[in-house]
């Protein structure tokens, strides 16, 4: 239901704003503002996106939780789509999502309302139960003893000519 209301309300708000702004400053300045915000928004999305990708790479290389950099990247992507959509309301929301404090507030709001059931990182799978009586995961503190032996692959002689040089 909320999605239907959004798809109905956003175009109505945009049309009303176009009429108001166009009536106040004229057609050409209104169009110039729309084009300028699209160009400026594209540049900002590129710079913010590069920053978000750097943070995501850093979290992967340090094996940190990538949730926040991924969320920032997704919000920057949504901001880019909103800024490329002609309109004053969508531009305002898009520019707001490009501000790191706004993205952080949205991330914290969503994080407080989303419950992660399970996640996997580095081949290890962990499950979080919604009921506290389930306790810890089985096998979390178990130690498995084992033996290993290194298997060496037979090496080919390096001195022999390759098949490419035979005539």
Backbone as a printed PyTorch tensor [residue, N CA C, xyz], in Angstrom:
tensor([[[  0.8200,  -1.1930,   0.0000],
         [  0.0000,   0.0000,   0.0000],
         [  0.8720,   1.2690,   0.0000]],

        [[  1.9750,   1.2320,   0.7950],
         [  2.8550,   2.4020,   0.8690],
         [  3.5280,   2.6780,  -0.4690]],

        [[  3.8810,   1.6210,  -1.1700],
         [  4.5180,   1.7820,  -2.4660],
         [  3.5590,   2.4260,  -3.4670]],

        [[  2.3080,   2.0200,  -3.4240],
         [  1.3000,   2.6150,  -4.3030],
         [  1.1260,   4.1010,  -4.0060]],

        [[  1.0970,   4.4410,  -2.7400],
         [  0.9490,   5.8500,  -2.3510],
         [  2.1690,   6.6530,  -2.8130]],

        [[  3.3570,   6.0770,  -2.6770],
         [  4.5700,   6.7750,  -3.1230],
         [  4.5570,   6.9940,  -4.6280]],

        [[  4.1600,   5.9570,  -5.3980],
         [  4.1130,   6.1060,  -6.8560],
         [  3.0420,   7.0960,  -7.2860]],

        [[  2.0550,   7.3010,  -6.4700],
         [  1.0100,   8.2770,  -6.7810],
         [  1.3950,   9.6740,  -6.3010]],

        [[  1.9850,   9.7680,  -5.1140],
         [  2.2670,  11.0700,  -4.5100],
         [  3.4670,  11.7790,  -5.1340]],

        [[  4.5340,  11.0390,  -5.4500],
         [  5.7570,  11.6780,  -5.9520],
         [  5.5110,  12.4350,  -7.2570]],

        [[  4.8610,  11.8540,  -8.2710],
         [  4.6110,  12.6380,  -9.4890],
         [  3.7100,  13.8560,  -9.2400]],

        [[  2.7500,  13.7280,  -8.3600],
         [  1.8730,  14.8630,  -8.0560],
         [  2.6740,  15.9800,  -7.3940]],

        [[  3.5420,  15.6230,  -6.4630],
         [  4.3910,  16.6260,  -5.8040],
         [  5.3150,  17.2870,  -6.8230]],

        [[  5.9100,  16.4710,  -7.7110],
         [  6.8160,  17.0190,  -8.7240],
         [  6.0930,  17.9830,  -9.6600]],

        [[  4.9230,  17.6160, -10.1210],
         [  4.1600,  18.4920, -11.0210],
         [  3.8100,  19.8070, -10.3200]],

        [[  3.3690,  19.7130,  -9.0730],
         [  3.0330,  20.9190,  -8.3190],
         [  4.2570,  21.8190,  -8.1500]],

        [[  5.4010,  21.2260,  -7.8510],
         [  6.6190,  22.0230,  -7.6850],
         [  7.0660,  22.6470,  -9.0110]],

        [[  6.9550,  21.8990, -10.1170],
         [  7.2920,  22.4630, -11.4270],
         [  6.4070,  23.6610, -11.7450]],

        [[  5.1220,  23.5530, -11.4580],
         [  4.2080,  24.6630, -11.7280],
         [  4.5610,  25.8750, -10.8720]],

        [[  4.8250,  25.6510,  -9.5790],
         [  5.1450,  26.7540,  -8.6710],
         [  6.4670,  27.4300,  -9.0420]],

        [[  7.5180,  26.6320,  -9.2360],
         [  8.8280,  27.1940,  -9.5470],
         [  8.8150,  27.8260, -10.9310]],

        [[  8.2130,  27.1520, -11.8970],
         [  8.1320,  27.6930, -13.2530],
         [  7.3580,  28.9980, -13.3010]],

        [[  6.3100,  29.0940, -12.5040],
         [  5.5440,  30.3360, -12.4410],
         [  6.3190,  31.4590, -11.7760]],

        [[  7.1790,  31.1190, -10.8390],
         [  7.9240,  32.1480, -10.1090],
         [  9.1520,  32.6390, -10.8830]],

        [[  9.8940,  31.7120, -11.5250],
         [ 11.1330,  32.1430, -12.1820],
         [ 11.1120,  31.9700, -13.6990]],

        [[ 10.1230,  31.2930, -14.2410],
         [ 10.0250,  31.1280, -15.6920],
         [ 10.4640,  29.7440, -16.1510]],

        [[ 10.1890,  29.4760, -17.4340],
         [ 10.4530,  28.1520, -18.0020],
         [ 11.9410,  27.8410, -18.0980]],

        [[ 12.7200,  28.7180, -18.7450],
         [ 14.1250,  28.4230, -19.0110],
         [ 14.9650,  28.3270, -17.7470]],

        [[ 14.8050,  29.2180, -16.7790],
         [ 15.5580,  29.0140, -15.5290],
         [ 15.1790,  27.7180, -14.8040]],

        [[ 13.9130,  27.3400, -14.8990],
         [ 13.4750,  26.0860, -14.2720],
         [ 14.1580,  24.8980, -14.9440]],

        [[ 14.1850,  24.8880, -16.2700],
         [ 14.8520,  23.8060, -16.9940],
         [ 16.3590,  23.8020, -16.7280]],

        [[ 16.9430,  24.9870, -16.6330],
         [ 18.3760,  25.0830, -16.3380],
         [ 18.6830,  24.4990, -14.9590]],

        [[ 17.8310,  24.7550, -13.9870],
         [ 18.0320,  24.2050, -12.6430],
         [ 17.9470,  22.6890, -12.6760]],

        [[ 16.9760,  22.1560, -13.4190],
         [ 16.8200,  20.7060, -13.5030],
         [ 18.0550,  20.0640, -14.1430]],

        [[ 18.5670,  20.6620, -15.2080],
         [ 19.7520,  20.1180, -15.8820],
         [ 20.9890,  20.2680, -14.9990]],

        [[ 21.1280,  21.4170, -14.3520],
         [ 22.2690,  21.6520, -13.4680],
         [ 22.2920,  20.6730, -12.2970]],

        [[ 21.1440,  20.4020, -11.7040],
         [ 21.1150,  19.4450, -10.5890],
         [ 21.4500,  18.0370, -11.0640]],

        [[ 21.0560,  17.6790, -12.2820],
         [ 21.4030,  16.3570, -12.8060],
         [ 22.9090,  16.2360, -13.0230]],

        [[ 23.5320,  17.2780, -13.5820],
         [ 24.9790,  17.2540, -13.8240],
         [ 25.7420,  17.2610, -12.5040]],

        [[ 25.3450,  18.1410, -11.5980],
         [ 26.0020,  18.2230, -10.3030],
         [ 25.8050,  16.9270,  -9.5030]],

        [[ 24.6110,  16.3770,  -9.5790],
         [ 24.3280,  15.1260,  -8.8820],
         [ 25.1490,  13.9740,  -9.4150]],

        [[ 25.3320,  13.9260, -10.7330],
         [ 26.1550,  12.8790, -11.3330],
         [ 27.5870,  12.9530, -10.8310]],

        [[ 28.1280,  14.1540, -10.7760],
         [ 29.4960,  14.3250, -10.2780],
         [ 29.5940,  13.9050,  -8.8120]],

        [[ 28.6320,  14.3380,  -7.9970],
         [ 28.6550,  13.9860,  -6.5770],
         [ 28.5010,  12.4850,  -6.3580]],

        [[ 27.6460,  11.8400,  -7.1540],
         [ 27.4530,  10.4020,  -7.0270],
         [ 28.7410,   9.6650,  -7.3820]],

        [[ 29.4480,  10.1360,  -8.3930],
         [ 30.7160,   9.4880,  -8.7650],
         [ 31.7370,   9.6060,  -7.6420]],

        [[ 31.8700,  10.7910,  -7.0520],
         [ 32.8710,  10.9560,  -5.9950],
         [ 32.4750,  10.1880,  -4.7320]],

        [[ 31.2080,  10.2730,  -4.3460],
         [ 30.7460,   9.5420,  -3.1630],
         [ 30.7890,   8.0370,  -3.3980]],

        [[ 30.4920,   7.6160,  -4.6220],
         [ 30.5450,   6.1930,  -4.9460],
         [ 31.9580,   5.6510,  -4.8730]],

        [[ 32.9240,   6.4280,  -5.3360],
         [ 34.3260,   6.0050,  -5.2350],
         [ 34.7450,   5.8830,  -3.7680]],

        [[ 34.2870,   6.8100,  -2.9520],
         [ 34.5820,   6.7500,  -1.5170],
         [ 33.9620,   5.4970,  -0.9020]],

        [[ 32.7110,   5.2030,  -1.2590],
         [ 32.0270,   4.0330,  -0.7100],
         [ 32.7060,   2.7410,  -1.1630]],

        [[ 33.1480,   2.6900,  -2.4170],
         [ 33.8480,   1.4910,  -2.9010],
         [ 35.1790,   1.3050,  -2.1720]],

        [[ 35.8690,   2.3950,  -1.8840],
         [ 37.1050,   2.3000,  -1.1080],
         [ 36.8480,   1.7400,   0.2800]],

        [[ 35.7920,   2.2010,   0.9200],
         [ 35.4520,   1.6850,   2.2490],
         [ 35.0440,   0.2150,   2.1920]],

        [[ 34.3340,  -0.1750,   1.1320],
         [ 33.9240,  -1.5640,   0.9850],
         [ 35.1380,  -2.4620,   0.7700]],

        [[ 36.0650,  -2.0400,  -0.0750],
         [ 37.2960,  -2.8130,  -0.2930],
         [ 38.0900,  -2.9390,   1.0060]],

        [[ 38.1510,  -1.8490,   1.7690],
         [ 38.8760,  -1.8660,   3.0380],
         [ 38.2360,  -2.8560,   4.0170]],

        [[ 36.9130,  -2.8600,   4.0920],
         [ 36.2440,  -3.7830,   5.0190],
         [ 36.4410,  -5.2300,   4.5870]],

        [[ 36.4660,  -5.4880,   3.2670],
         [ 36.7210,  -6.8520,   2.8050],
         [ 38.1690,  -7.2630,   3.0810]],

        [[ 39.1060,  -6.3660,   2.8490],
         [ 40.5120,  -6.7250,   3.0610],
         [ 40.8290,  -6.9260,   4.5360]],

        [[ 40.1470,  -6.2120,   5.4050],
         [ 40.3750,  -6.3590,   6.8420],
         [ 39.4180,  -7.3600,   7.4850]],

        [[ 38.5840,  -8.0090,   6.6600],
         [ 37.5850,  -8.9810,   7.1190],
         [ 36.6440,  -8.3810,   8.1600]],

        [[ 36.3030,  -7.1160,   7.9660],
         [ 35.3190,  -6.4570,   8.8270],
         [ 33.9210,  -6.6960,   8.2740]],

        [[ 32.9310,  -6.3270,   9.0450],
         [ 31.5380,  -6.4420,   8.6150],
         [ 31.2810,  -5.4240,   7.4980]],

        [[ 30.9240,  -5.8860,   6.2910],
         [ 30.7320,  -4.9600,   5.1710],
         [ 29.3310,  -4.3570,   5.1010]],

        [[ 28.5150,  -4.5410,   6.1260],
         [ 27.1310,  -4.0920,   6.0760],
         [ 27.0180,  -2.5890,   5.8710]],

        [[ 27.7480,  -1.8200,   6.6500],
         [ 27.6270,  -0.3680,   6.5520],
         [ 28.1370,   0.1750,   5.2190]],

        [[ 29.3250,  -0.2410,   4.7270],
         [ 29.7370,   0.2590,   3.4080],
         [ 28.7900,  -0.1630,   2.2870]],

        [[ 28.2270,  -1.3670,   2.3740],
         [ 27.2530,  -1.7890,   1.3620],
         [ 25.9920,  -0.9350,   1.4160]],

        [[ 25.5350,  -0.6280,   2.6200],
         [ 24.3450,   0.2020,   2.7620],
         [ 24.5990,   1.6130,   2.2320]],

        [[ 25.7800,   2.1560,   2.5220],
         [ 26.1230,   3.4790,   1.9980],
         [ 26.1660,   3.4560,   0.4740]],

        [[ 26.7570,   2.4080,  -0.0860],
         [ 26.8070,   2.2860,  -1.5380],
         [ 25.4160,   2.1860,  -2.1590]],

        [[ 24.5360,   1.4370,  -1.5260],
         [ 23.1700,   1.3180,  -2.0350],
         [ 22.4350,   2.6520,  -1.9580]],

        [[ 22.6340,   3.3820,  -0.8590],
         [ 21.9690,   4.6870,  -0.7420],
         [ 22.5290,   5.6910,  -1.7500]],

        [[ 23.8100,   5.6080,  -2.0510],
         [ 24.3990,   6.4860,  -3.0700],
         [ 23.8250,   6.1360,  -4.4390]],

        [[ 23.6210,   4.8580,  -4.6950],
         [ 23.0150,   4.4310,  -5.9580],
         [ 21.5850,   4.9610,  -6.0810]],

        [[ 20.8150,   4.8700,  -5.0150],
         [ 19.4520,   5.4000,  -5.0210],
         [ 19.4890,   6.9160,  -5.1920]],

        [[ 20.4320,   7.5790,  -4.5480],
         [ 20.5650,   9.0310,  -4.6940],
         [ 20.8460,   9.3960,  -6.1450]],

        [[ 21.6930,   8.6250,  -6.8080],
         [ 21.9830,   8.8830,  -8.2180],
         [ 20.7560,   8.7420,  -9.0840]],

        [[ 19.9660,   7.7170,  -8.8390],
         [ 18.7320,   7.5390,  -9.6120],
         [ 17.7630,   8.6890,  -9.3620]],

        [[ 17.6610,   9.1320,  -8.1190],
         [ 16.7630,  10.2490,  -7.8040],
         [ 17.2440,  11.5530,  -8.4270]],

        [[ 18.5540,  11.7660,  -8.4540],
         [ 19.0840,  13.0050,  -9.0210],
         [ 18.9510,  13.0360, -10.5480]],

        [[ 18.9790,  11.8900, -11.1850],
         [ 18.8040,  11.8530, -12.6350],
         [ 17.3390,  11.9370, -13.0390]],

        [[ 16.4380,  11.7130, -12.1030],
         [ 15.0080,  11.8640, -12.3630],
         [ 14.6780,  13.3520, -12.3030]],

        [[ 14.0800,  13.9000, -13.3530],
         [ 13.7720,  15.3350, -13.3300],
         [ 12.7460,  15.6660, -12.2460]],

        [[ 13.0560,  16.6470, -11.4480],
         [ 12.1240,  17.0870, -10.4190],
         [ 12.8510,  17.6880,  -9.2340]],

        [[ 12.1430,  18.5280,  -8.5190],
         [ 12.7330,  19.2060,  -7.3670],
         [ 12.6670,  18.3460,  -6.1070]],

        [[ 11.5790,  17.6380,  -5.9130],
         [ 11.4180,  16.7910,  -4.7340],
         [ 12.4220,  15.6310,  -4.7610]],

        [[ 12.5230,  14.9500,  -5.9200],
         [ 13.4730,  13.8350,  -6.0240],
         [ 14.9090,  14.3330,  -5.9030]],

        [[ 15.1900,  15.5310,  -6.4250],
         [ 16.5300,  16.1010,  -6.2680],
         [ 16.8430,  16.3770,  -4.8020]],

        [[ 15.8730,  16.8880,  -4.0800],
         [ 16.0960,  17.1830,  -2.6580],
         [ 16.3820,  15.9000,  -1.8760]],

        [[ 15.6220,  14.8550,  -2.1470],
         [ 15.8510,  13.5810,  -1.4550],
         [ 17.1950,  12.9890,  -1.8870]],

        [[ 17.5170,  13.0870,  -3.1860],
         [ 18.7900,  12.5770,  -3.6840],
         [ 19.9820,  13.2900,  -3.0710]],

        [[ 19.9270,  14.6220,  -3.0200],
         [ 21.0260,  15.3740,  -2.4020],
         [ 21.1320,  15.0690,  -0.9180]],

        [[ 19.9880,  14.8560,  -0.2530],
         [ 20.0240,  14.5130,   1.1710],
         [ 20.7250,  13.1710,   1.3800]],

        [[ 20.4640,  12.1950,   0.4840],
         [ 21.1070,  10.8900,   0.6200],
         [ 22.6010,  10.9280,   0.3080]],

        [[ 23.0680,  11.9750,  -0.3420],
         [ 24.5010,  12.0970,  -0.6020],
         [ 25.2670,  12.6450,   0.5950]],

        [[ 24.5630,  13.1390,   1.6020],
         [ 25.2230,  13.6460,   2.7990],
         [ 25.4870,  12.4830,   3.7610]],

        [[ 26.7530,  12.2550,   4.1250],
         [ 27.0680,  11.1270,   5.0110],
         [ 26.2890,  11.1060,   6.3290]],

        [[ 26.0310,  12.2440,   7.0050],
         [ 25.2450,  12.1530,   8.2430],
         [ 23.8190,  11.6450,   7.9980]],

        [[ 23.2240,  12.0230,   6.8710],
         [ 21.8720,  11.5480,   6.5600],
         [ 21.9150,  10.0480,   6.2830]],

        [[ 22.9130,   9.6030,   5.5040],
         [ 23.0300,   8.1700,   5.2230],
         [ 23.2560,   7.3790,   6.5010]],

        [[ 24.0690,   7.9180,   7.4010],
         [ 24.3260,   7.2340,   8.6700],
         [ 23.0470,   7.1350,   9.5020]],

        [[ 22.2500,   8.1960,   9.5150],
         [ 20.9870,   8.1670,  10.2590],
         [ 20.0210,   7.1510,   9.6490]],

        [[ 19.9470,   7.1010,   8.3300],
         [ 19.0770,   6.1240,   7.6650],
         [ 19.5760,   4.7120,   7.9540]],

        [[ 20.8940,   4.5140,   7.9020],
         [ 21.4640,   3.1930,   8.1900],
         [ 21.1280,   2.7550,   9.6070]],

        [[ 21.2900,   3.6310,  10.5660],
         [ 20.9830,   3.2840,  11.9610],
         [ 19.4990,   3.0000,  12.1500]],

        [[ 18.6500,   3.7690,  11.4740],
         [ 17.2040,   3.5410,  11.5430],
         [ 16.8630,   2.1560,  11.0070]],

        [[ 17.4230,   1.8080,   9.8400],
         [ 17.1230,   0.5110,   9.2380],
         [ 17.7530,  -0.6340,  10.0290]],

        [[ 18.9540,  -0.4130,  10.5500],
         [ 19.6390,  -1.4550,  11.3090],
         [ 18.8680,  -1.8250,  12.5750]],

        [[ 18.2140,  -0.8520,  13.1800],
         [ 17.4460,  -1.1120,  14.3920],
         [ 16.1740,  -1.9070,  14.1050]],

        [[ 15.7270,  -1.9110,  12.8570],
         [ 14.4710,  -2.5690,  12.5090],
         [ 14.6320,  -3.8570,  11.7090]],

        [[ 15.8700,  -4.2170,  11.3630],
         [ 16.1060,  -5.4210,  10.5720],
         [ 16.8010,  -6.4500,  11.4450]],

        [[ 16.2850,  -7.6650,  11.4350],
         [ 16.8640,  -8.7600,  12.2090],
         [ 17.5400,  -9.7230,  11.2450]],

        [[ 18.8500,  -9.9300,  11.4200],
         [ 19.6130, -10.8480,  10.5750],
         [ 19.4490, -12.2530,  11.1230]],

        [[ 18.9950, -13.1760,  10.2720],
         [ 18.8140, -14.5580,  10.7030],
         [ 20.1020, -15.3580,  10.5940]],

        [[ 20.8450, -15.1580,   9.5040],
         [ 22.1040, -15.8740,   9.3580],
         [ 23.0010, -15.1030,   8.4090]],

        [[ 24.2900, -15.3570,   8.5380],
         [ 25.2490, -14.7620,   7.6200],
         [ 26.4170, -15.7130,   7.4510]],

        [[ 27.1390, -15.5390,   6.3760],
         [ 28.2720, -16.4000,   6.0770],
         [ 29.4460, -15.5340,   5.6830]],

        [[ 30.6090, -15.8410,   6.2630],
         [ 31.8030, -15.0610,   5.9520],
         [ 33.0020, -15.9810,   6.0010]],

        [[ 33.7190, -16.0570,   4.9170],
         [ 34.9290, -16.8620,   4.8830],
         [ 34.6830, -18.3490,   5.0290]],

        [[ 33.5420, -18.8390,   4.5600],
         [ 33.2500, -20.2600,   4.6280],
         [ 32.6470, -20.6920,   5.9500]],

        [[ 32.6000, -19.8040,   6.9210],
         [ 32.0000, -20.1310,   8.2120],
         [ 30.5570, -19.6520,   8.1910]],

        [[ 29.6560, -20.4680,   8.6480],
         [ 28.2390, -20.1120,   8.6360],
         [ 27.7570, -19.9950,  10.0710]],

        [[ 27.1390, -18.8820,  10.3740],
         [ 26.6280, -18.6790,  11.7140],
         [ 25.1480, -18.3600,  11.6220]],

        [[ 24.3980, -18.7810,  12.6260],
         [ 22.9620, -18.5310,  12.6500],
         [ 22.6260, -17.8020,  13.9270]],

        [[ 21.7960, -16.8090,  13.8080],
         [ 21.3110, -16.0980,  14.9750],
         [ 19.8470, -16.4510,  15.1530]],

        [[ 19.5000, -16.9420,  16.3330],
         [ 18.1190, -17.3300,  16.5980],
         [ 17.3600, -16.1470,  17.1820]],

        [[ 16.0960, -16.0840,  16.8600],
         [ 15.2900, -14.9720,  17.3530],
         [ 14.8510, -15.1910,  18.7930]],

        [[ 14.8740, -16.4150,  19.2700],
         [ 14.4370, -16.7070,  20.6350],
         [ 15.6750, -16.9270,  21.5020]],

        [[ 15.7780, -16.2640,  22.6550],
         [ 17.0000, -16.3670,  23.4620],
         [ 17.2230, -17.7450,  24.0740]],

        [[ 16.2120, -18.6240,  24.1500],
         [ 16.3860, -19.9240,  24.7840],
         [ 17.1670, -20.8910,  23.9120]],

        [[ 17.3760, -20.5560,  22.6220],
         [ 18.1260, -21.4480,  21.7540],
         [ 19.6040, -21.4840,  22.1250]],

        [[ 20.0900, -20.4500,  22.7470],
         [ 21.4700, -20.4260,  23.1950],
         [ 22.4400, -20.2940,  22.0420]],

        [[ 23.6500, -20.7520,  22.2980],
         [ 24.7080, -20.6080,  21.2950],
         [ 24.6080, -21.7230,  20.2700]],

        [[ 25.2510, -21.5050,  19.1570],
         [ 25.2630, -22.5030,  18.0950],
         [ 26.0360, -23.7360,  18.5380]],

        [[ 25.5710, -24.8940,  18.0930],
         [ 26.3030, -26.1270,  18.3860],
         [ 27.6060, -26.1220,  17.6230]],

        [[ 28.6290, -26.6460,  18.2130],
         [ 29.8960, -26.7860,  17.5340],
         [ 30.7460, -25.5310,  17.5550]],

        [[ 30.3080, -24.5180,  18.2330],
         [ 31.0500, -23.2680,  18.2250],
         [ 32.3550, -23.3960,  19.0150]],

        [[ 32.3380, -24.1730,  20.0950],
         [ 33.5310, -24.3240,  20.9230],
         [ 34.1960, -25.6840,  20.7490]],

        [[ 33.7400, -26.4840,  19.7990],
         [ 34.3100, -27.7990,  19.6010],
         [ 35.6370, -27.6810,  18.8660]],

        [[ 36.5940, -28.5410,  19.2540],
         [ 37.8910, -28.5980,  18.5990],
         [ 37.9800, -29.9370,  17.8900]],

        [[ 38.3520, -29.9000,  16.6440],
         [ 38.4910, -31.1360,  15.8730],
         [ 39.9720, -31.3870,  15.6570]],

        [[ 40.4650, -32.5450,  16.1710],
         [ 41.8560, -32.9210,  15.9720],
         [ 41.9790, -33.6820,  14.6610]],

        [[ 43.0930, -33.5320,  14.0090],
         [ 43.3030, -34.2410,  12.7570],
         [ 44.7770, -34.2500,  12.4080]],

        [[ 45.1080, -35.0680,  11.4470],
         [ 46.4650, -35.1190,  10.9420],
         [ 46.4470, -34.7660,   9.4700]],

        [[ 47.5840, -34.3480,   9.0110],
         [ 47.6650, -34.0030,   7.6000],
         [ 49.0280, -34.4070,   7.0780]],

        [[ 49.1020, -34.5320,   5.7980],
         [ 50.3920, -34.7750,   5.1510],
         [ 50.4000, -33.9880,   3.8570]],

        [[ 51.5540, -33.4480,   3.5410],
         [ 51.6690, -32.6470,   2.3330],
         [ 51.8540, -33.5790,   1.1470]],

        [[ 51.1240, -33.2840,   0.1040],
         [ 51.2200, -34.0650,  -1.1080],
         [ 51.9300, -33.2080,  -2.1360]],

        [[ 53.0590, -33.7050,  -2.5970],
         [ 53.8200, -32.9430,  -3.5760],
         [ 53.4650, -33.4370,  -4.9660]],

        [[ 53.2190, -32.4920,  -5.8410],
         [ 52.9220, -32.8540,  -7.2190],
         [ 54.2290, -33.0880,  -7.9590]],

        [[ 54.2510, -34.0900,  -8.8370],
         [ 55.4850, -34.3280,  -9.5890],
         [ 55.7920, -33.1300, -10.4750]],

        [[ 57.0620, -32.7430, -10.4640],
         [ 57.4630, -31.5720, -11.2340],
         [ 57.9790, -32.0050, -12.5930]],

        [[ 57.6280, -31.2260, -13.5960],
         [ 58.1140, -31.4820, -14.9380],
         [ 59.4870, -30.8390, -15.0840]],

        [[ 60.3610, -31.4730, -15.8640],
         [ 61.6770, -30.8440, -16.0470],
         [ 61.5550, -29.5330, -16.7990]],

        [[ 62.2660, -28.5390, -16.3320],
         [ 62.1870, -27.2120, -16.9190],
         [ 63.0930, -27.0940, -18.1430]],

        [[ 64.1570, -27.9380, -18.2050],
         [ 65.1360, -27.8070, -19.2770],
         [ 64.6360, -28.2780, -20.6330]],

        [[ 63.5830, -29.0570, -20.6670],
         [ 63.1300, -29.5860, -21.9500],
         [ 62.4430, -28.4590, -22.7520]],

        [[ 62.5890, -28.4910, -24.0760],
         [ 61.9690, -27.4360, -24.8900],
         [ 60.4540, -27.5670, -24.8840]],

        [[ 59.7980, -26.4580, -25.0140],
         [ 58.3450, -26.4800, -25.0220],
         [ 57.8450, -26.9410, -26.3850]],

        [[ 56.6010, -27.2860, -26.4660],
         [ 56.0060, -27.7440, -27.7100],
         [ 55.9130, -26.6410, -28.7460]],

        [[ 55.9930, -25.4030, -28.3110],
         [ 55.8670, -24.2720, -29.2380],
         [ 57.1330, -24.0530, -30.0650]],

        [[ 58.2790, -24.5050, -29.5480],
         [ 59.5340, -24.2180, -30.2480],
         [ 60.0110, -25.3780, -31.1070]],

        [[ 59.3110, -26.5010, -31.1090],
         [ 59.7070, -27.6270, -31.9310],
         [ 59.4290, -27.3380, -33.3980]],

        [[ 60.4050, -27.6890, -34.2980],
         [ 60.2010, -27.4450, -35.7240],
         [ 60.1050, -28.7480, -36.4660]]])
